[in-house]
Backbone as numpy.savetxt, mean C-alpha at the origin, in Angstrom:
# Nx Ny Nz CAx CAy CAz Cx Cy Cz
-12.10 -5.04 0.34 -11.44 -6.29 -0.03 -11.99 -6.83 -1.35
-13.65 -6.63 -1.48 -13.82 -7.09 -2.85 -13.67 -6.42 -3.80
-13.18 -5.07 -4.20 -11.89 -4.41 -5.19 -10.99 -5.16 -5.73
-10.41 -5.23 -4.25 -9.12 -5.67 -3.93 -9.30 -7.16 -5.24
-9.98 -8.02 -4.98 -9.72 -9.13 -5.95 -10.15 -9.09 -7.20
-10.98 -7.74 -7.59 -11.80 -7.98 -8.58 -9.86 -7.17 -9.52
-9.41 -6.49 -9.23 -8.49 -6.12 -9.46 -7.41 -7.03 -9.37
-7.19 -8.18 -8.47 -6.69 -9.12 -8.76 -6.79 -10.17 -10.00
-8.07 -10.46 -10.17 -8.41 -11.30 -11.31 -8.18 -10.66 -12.44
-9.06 -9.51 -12.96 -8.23 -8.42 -13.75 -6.66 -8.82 -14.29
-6.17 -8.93 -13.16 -4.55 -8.68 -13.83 -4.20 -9.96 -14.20
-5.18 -10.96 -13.52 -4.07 -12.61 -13.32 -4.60 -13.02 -14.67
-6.10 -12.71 -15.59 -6.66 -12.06 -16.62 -5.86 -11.93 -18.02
-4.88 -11.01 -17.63 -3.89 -10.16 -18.45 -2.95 -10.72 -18.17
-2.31 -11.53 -17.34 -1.27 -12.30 -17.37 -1.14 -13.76 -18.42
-2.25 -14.12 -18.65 -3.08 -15.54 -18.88 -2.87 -15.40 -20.67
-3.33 -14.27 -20.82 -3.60 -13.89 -22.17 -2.44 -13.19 -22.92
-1.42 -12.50 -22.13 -0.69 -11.66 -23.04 0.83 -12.37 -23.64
1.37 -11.55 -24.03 2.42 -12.44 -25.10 3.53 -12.46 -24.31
3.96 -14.16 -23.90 4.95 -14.37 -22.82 6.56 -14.04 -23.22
6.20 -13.63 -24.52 8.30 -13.47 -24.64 8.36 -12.00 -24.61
7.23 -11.56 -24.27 7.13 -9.12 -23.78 8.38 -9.19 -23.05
9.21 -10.06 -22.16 9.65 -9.43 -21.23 11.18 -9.61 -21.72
11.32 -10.71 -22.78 12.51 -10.68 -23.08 12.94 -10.25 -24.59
12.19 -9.66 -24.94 11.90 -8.84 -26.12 12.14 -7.22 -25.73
12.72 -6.80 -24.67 12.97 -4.80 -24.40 13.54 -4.54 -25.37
12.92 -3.46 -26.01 13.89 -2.46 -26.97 14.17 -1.06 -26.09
14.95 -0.46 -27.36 15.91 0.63 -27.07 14.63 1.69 -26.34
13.45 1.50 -27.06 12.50 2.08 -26.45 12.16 2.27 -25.18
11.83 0.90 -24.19 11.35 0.48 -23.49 12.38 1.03 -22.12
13.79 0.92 -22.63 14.59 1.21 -21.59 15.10 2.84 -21.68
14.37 3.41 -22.78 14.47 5.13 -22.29 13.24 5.39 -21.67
12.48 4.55 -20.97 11.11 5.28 -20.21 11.77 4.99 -18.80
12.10 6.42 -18.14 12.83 6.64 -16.91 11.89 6.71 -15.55
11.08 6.91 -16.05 9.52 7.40 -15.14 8.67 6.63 -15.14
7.52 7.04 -14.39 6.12 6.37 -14.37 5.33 7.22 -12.98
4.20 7.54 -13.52 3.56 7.49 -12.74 2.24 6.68 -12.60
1.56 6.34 -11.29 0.43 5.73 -11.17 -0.33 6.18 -10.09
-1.23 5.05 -9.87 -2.56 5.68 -9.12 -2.61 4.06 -8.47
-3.03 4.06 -7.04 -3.24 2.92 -6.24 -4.35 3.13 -5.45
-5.14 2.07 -5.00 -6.38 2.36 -3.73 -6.97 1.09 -3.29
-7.08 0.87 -2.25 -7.46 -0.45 -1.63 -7.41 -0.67 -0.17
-7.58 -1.64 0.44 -7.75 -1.62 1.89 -6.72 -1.39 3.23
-7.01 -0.59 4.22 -5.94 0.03 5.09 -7.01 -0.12 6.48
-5.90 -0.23 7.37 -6.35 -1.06 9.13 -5.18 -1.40 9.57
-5.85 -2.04 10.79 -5.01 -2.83 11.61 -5.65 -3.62 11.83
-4.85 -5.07 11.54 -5.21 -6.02 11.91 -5.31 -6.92 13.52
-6.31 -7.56 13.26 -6.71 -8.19 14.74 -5.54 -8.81 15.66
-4.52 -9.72 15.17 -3.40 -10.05 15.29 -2.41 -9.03 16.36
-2.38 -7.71 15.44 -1.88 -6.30 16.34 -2.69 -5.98 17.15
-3.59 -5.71 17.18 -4.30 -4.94 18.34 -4.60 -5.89 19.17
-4.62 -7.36 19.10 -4.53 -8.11 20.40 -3.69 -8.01 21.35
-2.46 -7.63 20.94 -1.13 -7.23 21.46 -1.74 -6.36 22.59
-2.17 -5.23 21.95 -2.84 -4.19 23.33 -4.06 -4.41 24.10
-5.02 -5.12 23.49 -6.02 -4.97 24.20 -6.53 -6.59 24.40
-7.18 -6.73 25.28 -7.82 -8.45 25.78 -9.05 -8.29 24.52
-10.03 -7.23 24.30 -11.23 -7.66 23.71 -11.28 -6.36 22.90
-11.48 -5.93 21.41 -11.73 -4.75 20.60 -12.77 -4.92 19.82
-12.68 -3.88 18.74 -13.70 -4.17 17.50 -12.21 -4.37 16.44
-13.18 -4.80 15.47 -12.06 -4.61 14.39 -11.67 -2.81 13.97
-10.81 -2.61 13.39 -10.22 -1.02 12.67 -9.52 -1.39 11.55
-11.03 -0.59 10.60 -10.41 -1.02 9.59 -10.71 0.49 8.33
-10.28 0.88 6.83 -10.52 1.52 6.56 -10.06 1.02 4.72
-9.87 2.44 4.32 -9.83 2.19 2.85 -8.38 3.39 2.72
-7.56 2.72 1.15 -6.97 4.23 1.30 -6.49 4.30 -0.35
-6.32 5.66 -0.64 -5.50 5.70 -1.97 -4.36 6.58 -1.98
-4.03 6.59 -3.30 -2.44 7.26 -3.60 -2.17 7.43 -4.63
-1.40 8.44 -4.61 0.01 8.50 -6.24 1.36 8.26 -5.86
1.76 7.69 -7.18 3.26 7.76 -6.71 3.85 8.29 -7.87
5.10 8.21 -7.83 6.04 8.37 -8.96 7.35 7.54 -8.91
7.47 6.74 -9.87 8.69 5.63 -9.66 9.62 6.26 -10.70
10.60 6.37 -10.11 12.08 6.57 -11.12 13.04 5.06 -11.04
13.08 5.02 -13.05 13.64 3.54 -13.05 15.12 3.58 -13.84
15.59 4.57 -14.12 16.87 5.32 -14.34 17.26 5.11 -15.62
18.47 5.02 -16.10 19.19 4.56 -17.51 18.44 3.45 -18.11
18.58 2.21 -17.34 18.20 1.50 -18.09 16.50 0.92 -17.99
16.08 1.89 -17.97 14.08 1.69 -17.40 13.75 1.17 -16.75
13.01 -0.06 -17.31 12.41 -0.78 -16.49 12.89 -2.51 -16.00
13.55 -2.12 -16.98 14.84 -3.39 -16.86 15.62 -3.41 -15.30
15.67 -2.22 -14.49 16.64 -2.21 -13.45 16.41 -3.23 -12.31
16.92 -3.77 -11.40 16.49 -4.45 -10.43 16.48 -3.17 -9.47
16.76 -1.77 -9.13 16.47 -1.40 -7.70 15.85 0.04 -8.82
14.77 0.84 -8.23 13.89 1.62 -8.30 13.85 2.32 -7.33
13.76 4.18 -7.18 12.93 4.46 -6.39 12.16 5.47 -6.57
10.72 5.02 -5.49 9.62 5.22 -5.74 8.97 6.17 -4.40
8.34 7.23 -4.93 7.62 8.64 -4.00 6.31 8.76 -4.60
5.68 8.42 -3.07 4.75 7.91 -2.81 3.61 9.18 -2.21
2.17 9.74 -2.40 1.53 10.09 -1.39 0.26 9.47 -1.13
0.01 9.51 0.03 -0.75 8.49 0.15 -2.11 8.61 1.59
-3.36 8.78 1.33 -3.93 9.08 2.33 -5.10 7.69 2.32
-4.99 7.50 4.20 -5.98 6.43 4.33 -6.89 6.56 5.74
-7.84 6.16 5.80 -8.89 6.20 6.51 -9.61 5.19 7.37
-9.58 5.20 8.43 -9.87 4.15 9.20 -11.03 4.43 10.23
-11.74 3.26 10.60 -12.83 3.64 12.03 -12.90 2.21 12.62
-13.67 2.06 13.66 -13.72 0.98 14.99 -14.78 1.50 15.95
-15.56 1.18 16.08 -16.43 0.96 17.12 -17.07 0.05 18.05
-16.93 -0.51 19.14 -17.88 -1.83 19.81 -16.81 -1.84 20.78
-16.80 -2.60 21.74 -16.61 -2.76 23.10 -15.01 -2.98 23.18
-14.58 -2.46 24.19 -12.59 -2.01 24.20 -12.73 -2.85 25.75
-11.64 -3.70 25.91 -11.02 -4.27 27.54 -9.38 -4.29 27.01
-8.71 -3.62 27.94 -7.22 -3.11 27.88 -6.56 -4.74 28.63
-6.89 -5.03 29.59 -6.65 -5.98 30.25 -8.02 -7.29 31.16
-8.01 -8.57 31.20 -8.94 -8.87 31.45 -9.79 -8.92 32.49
-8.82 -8.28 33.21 -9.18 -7.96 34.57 -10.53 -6.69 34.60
-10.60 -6.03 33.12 -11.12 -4.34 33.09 -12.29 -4.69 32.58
-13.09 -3.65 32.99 -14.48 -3.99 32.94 -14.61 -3.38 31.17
-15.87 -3.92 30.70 -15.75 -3.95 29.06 -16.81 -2.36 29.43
-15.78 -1.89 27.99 -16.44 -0.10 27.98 -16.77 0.16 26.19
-17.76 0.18 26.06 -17.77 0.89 24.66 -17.53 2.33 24.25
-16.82 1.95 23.23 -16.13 3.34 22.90 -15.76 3.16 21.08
-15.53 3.99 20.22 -14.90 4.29 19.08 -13.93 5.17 18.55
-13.27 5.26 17.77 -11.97 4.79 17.16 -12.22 5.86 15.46
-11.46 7.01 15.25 -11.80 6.93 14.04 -10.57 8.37 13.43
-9.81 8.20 12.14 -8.82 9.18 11.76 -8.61 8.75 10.49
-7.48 9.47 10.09 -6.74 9.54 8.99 -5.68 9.73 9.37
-4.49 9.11 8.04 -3.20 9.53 7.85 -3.10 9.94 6.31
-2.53 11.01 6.51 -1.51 11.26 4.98 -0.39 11.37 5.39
0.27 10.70 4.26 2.01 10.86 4.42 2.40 10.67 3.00
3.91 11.16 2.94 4.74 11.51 2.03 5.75 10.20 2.16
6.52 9.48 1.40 7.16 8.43 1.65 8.23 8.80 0.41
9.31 8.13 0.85 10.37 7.67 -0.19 10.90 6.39 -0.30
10.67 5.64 -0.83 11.17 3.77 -0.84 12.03 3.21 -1.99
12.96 3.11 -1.25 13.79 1.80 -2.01 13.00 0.64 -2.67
12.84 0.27 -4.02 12.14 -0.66 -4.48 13.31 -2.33 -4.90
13.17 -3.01 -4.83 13.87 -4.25 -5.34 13.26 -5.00 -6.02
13.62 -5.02 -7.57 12.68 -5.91 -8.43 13.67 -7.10 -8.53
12.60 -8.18 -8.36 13.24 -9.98 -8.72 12.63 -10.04 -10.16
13.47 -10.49 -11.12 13.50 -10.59 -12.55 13.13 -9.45 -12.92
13.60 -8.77 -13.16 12.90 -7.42 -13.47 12.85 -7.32 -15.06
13.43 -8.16 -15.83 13.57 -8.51 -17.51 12.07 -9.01 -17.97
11.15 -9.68 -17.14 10.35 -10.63 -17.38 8.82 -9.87 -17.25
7.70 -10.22 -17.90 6.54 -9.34 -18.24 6.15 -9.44 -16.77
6.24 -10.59 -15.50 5.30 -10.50 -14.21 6.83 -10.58 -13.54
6.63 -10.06 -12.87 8.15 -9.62 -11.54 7.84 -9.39 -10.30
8.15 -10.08 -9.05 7.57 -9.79 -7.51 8.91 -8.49 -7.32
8.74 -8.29 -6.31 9.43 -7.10 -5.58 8.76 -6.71 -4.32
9.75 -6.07 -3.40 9.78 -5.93 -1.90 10.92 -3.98 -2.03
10.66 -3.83 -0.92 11.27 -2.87 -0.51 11.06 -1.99 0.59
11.82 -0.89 1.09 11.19 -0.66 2.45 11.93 0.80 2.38
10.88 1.77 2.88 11.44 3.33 2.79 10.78 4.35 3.88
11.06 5.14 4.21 10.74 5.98 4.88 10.00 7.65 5.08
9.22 7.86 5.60 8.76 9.20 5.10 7.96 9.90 6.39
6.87 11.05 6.52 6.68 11.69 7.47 5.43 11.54 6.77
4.12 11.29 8.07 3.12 11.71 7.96 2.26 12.55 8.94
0.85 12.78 8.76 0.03 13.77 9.70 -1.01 12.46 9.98
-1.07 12.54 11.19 -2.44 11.57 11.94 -3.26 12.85 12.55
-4.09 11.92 12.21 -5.78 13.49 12.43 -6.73 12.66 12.83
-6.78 11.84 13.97 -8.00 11.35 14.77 -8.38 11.45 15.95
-9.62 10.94 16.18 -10.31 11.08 17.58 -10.87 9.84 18.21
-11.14 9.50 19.23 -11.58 8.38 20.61 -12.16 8.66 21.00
-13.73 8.22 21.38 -14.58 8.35 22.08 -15.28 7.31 23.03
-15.22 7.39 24.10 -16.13 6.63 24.96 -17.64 7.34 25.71
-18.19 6.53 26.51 -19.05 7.18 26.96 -18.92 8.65 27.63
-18.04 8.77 28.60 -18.00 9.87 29.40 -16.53 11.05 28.86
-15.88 10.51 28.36 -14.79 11.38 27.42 -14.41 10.80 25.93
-13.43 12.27 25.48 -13.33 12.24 23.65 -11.57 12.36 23.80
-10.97 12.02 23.27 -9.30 12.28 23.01 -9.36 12.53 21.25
-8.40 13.41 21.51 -8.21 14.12 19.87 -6.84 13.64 19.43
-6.37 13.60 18.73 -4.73 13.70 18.25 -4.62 14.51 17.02
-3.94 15.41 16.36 -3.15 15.55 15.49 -2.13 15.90 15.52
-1.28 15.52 14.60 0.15 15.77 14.55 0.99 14.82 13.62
2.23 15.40 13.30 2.96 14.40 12.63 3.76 13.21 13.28
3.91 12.46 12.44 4.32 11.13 12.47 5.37 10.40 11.70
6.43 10.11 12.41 7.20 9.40 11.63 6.39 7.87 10.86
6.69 7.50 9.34 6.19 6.74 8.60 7.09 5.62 8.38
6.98 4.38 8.50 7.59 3.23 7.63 7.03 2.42 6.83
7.58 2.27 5.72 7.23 1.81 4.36 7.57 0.20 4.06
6.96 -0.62 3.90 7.41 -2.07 3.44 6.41 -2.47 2.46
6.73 -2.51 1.20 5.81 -2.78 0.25 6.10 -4.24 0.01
5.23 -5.09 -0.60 5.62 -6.23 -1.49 4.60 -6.74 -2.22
5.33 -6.97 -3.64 4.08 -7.22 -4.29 4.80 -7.48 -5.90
3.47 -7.76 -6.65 3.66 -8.15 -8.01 3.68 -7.49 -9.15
4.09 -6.89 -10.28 4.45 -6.31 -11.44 3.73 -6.52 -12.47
2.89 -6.46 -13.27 2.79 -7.01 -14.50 2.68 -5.84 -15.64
3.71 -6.05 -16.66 4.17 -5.27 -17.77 3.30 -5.71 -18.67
1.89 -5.09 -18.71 0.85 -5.22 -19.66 0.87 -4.52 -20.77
1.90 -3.76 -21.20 2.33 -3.09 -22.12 3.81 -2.17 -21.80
4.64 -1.81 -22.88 6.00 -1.00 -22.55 5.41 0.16 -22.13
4.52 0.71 -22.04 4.23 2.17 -20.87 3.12 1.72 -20.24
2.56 0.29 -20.09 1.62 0.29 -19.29 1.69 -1.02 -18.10
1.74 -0.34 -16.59 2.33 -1.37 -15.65 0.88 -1.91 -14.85
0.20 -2.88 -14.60 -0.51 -3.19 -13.66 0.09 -3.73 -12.20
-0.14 -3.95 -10.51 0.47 -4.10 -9.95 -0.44 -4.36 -8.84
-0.20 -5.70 -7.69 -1.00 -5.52 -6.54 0.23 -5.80 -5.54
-0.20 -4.98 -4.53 0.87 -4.77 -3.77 0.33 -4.96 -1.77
0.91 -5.32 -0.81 0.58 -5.33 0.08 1.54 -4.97 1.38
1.46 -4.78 2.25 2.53 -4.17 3.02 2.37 -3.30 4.46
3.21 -2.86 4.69 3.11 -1.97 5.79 2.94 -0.67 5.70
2.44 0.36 5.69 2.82 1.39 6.46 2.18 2.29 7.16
3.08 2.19 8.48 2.15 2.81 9.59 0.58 2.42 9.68
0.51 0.62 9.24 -0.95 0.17 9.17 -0.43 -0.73 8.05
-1.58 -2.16 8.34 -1.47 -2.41 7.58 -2.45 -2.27 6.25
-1.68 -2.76 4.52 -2.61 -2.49 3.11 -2.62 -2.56 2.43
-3.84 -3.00 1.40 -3.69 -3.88 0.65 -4.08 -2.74 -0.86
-3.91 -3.22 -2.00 -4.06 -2.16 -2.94 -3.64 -2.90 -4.44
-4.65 -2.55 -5.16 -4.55 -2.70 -6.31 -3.74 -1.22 -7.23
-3.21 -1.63 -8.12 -2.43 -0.06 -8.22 -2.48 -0.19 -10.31
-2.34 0.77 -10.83 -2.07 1.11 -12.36 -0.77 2.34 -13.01
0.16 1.77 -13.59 1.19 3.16 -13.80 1.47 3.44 -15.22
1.41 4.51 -16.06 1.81 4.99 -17.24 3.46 5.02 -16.92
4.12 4.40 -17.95 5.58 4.84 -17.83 6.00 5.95 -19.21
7.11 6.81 -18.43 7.50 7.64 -19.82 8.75 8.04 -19.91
């Protein structure tokens, strides 16, 4: 999490300082860069909120995760309001300290610990998308592999296998240069996560 803001300030930083008419200033340039790629990494879990749902008493599960993507922004670049963006993305999680399923159940310690990678494809929706800082939302779908294990005192449970993935991103834009995008983003998938992200466009 403290990434997470130092990468926040960073950008809000570069928002503060850079030249506010970038966004309504696009040239012919700006809107032949069809592409981009970047690099994202920041915090991945489940939050306490969810897992109360299942259990009376847990630990927290929480982890870290990163990624690449590749955003296609078509004819008219980066100017477009809808984008889409392919994503890979691997994250890491653990939990350990005392599990009660119901309150009736006697408290058992046990831990909690895997990975996911997955492949995603998402619909992106940019709001102002003309303007140097732009929010956006979107939601896409993809397949991943879960590769973890459970342990309590007297038994271990394994899982791997694939997994259907859902994608809900939302988050903020900032056009810190015509090929250079900064971005923090937060969302769903298959967990929730938080992430500071950077993209070259071309």
């Amino acid at each position: 999490m403290g990434k997470f803001i130092a990468v926040f300030v960073f950008v809000l930083g570069l928002v503060l300082s850079a030249n506010p008419s970038y966004g309504e200033e696009a040239t012919s340039k700006e809107k032949s860069q069809r592409w981009g790629i970047g690099f994202h990494a920041g915090y991945f879990g489940m939050p306490d909120f969810v897992l109360d749902r299942f259990f009376a008493e847990h630990p927290s599960v929480s982890g870290a995760t990163m990624g690449i993507d590749i955003k296609y922004y078509g004819d008219n670049g980066q100017d477009r309001s809808f984008n889409w963006l392919f994503s890979l993305d691997y994250g890491k999680f653990s939990g350990d300290g005392y599990w009660k399923v119901d309150e009736g159940d006697d408290l058992e310690y046990g831990e909690i610990e895997g990975s996911l990678i997955s492949l995603t494809a998402t619909a992106i929706w940019n709001i102002f998308p003309t303007k140097m800082l732009n929010p956006y939302l979107g939601i896409g779908l993809g397949v991943g592999y879960l590769d973890g294990v459970g342990r309590t005192r007297d038994e271990e449970e394994e899982v791997s296998q694939f997994v259907p993935v859902v994608h809900i991103p939302i988050g903020l834009n900032l056009k810190a240069s015509e090929k250079f995008h900064l971005n923090v983003e937060g969302g769903f998938r298959d967990g929730i996560y938080m992430v500071g992200g950077i993209r070259i466009l071309f």
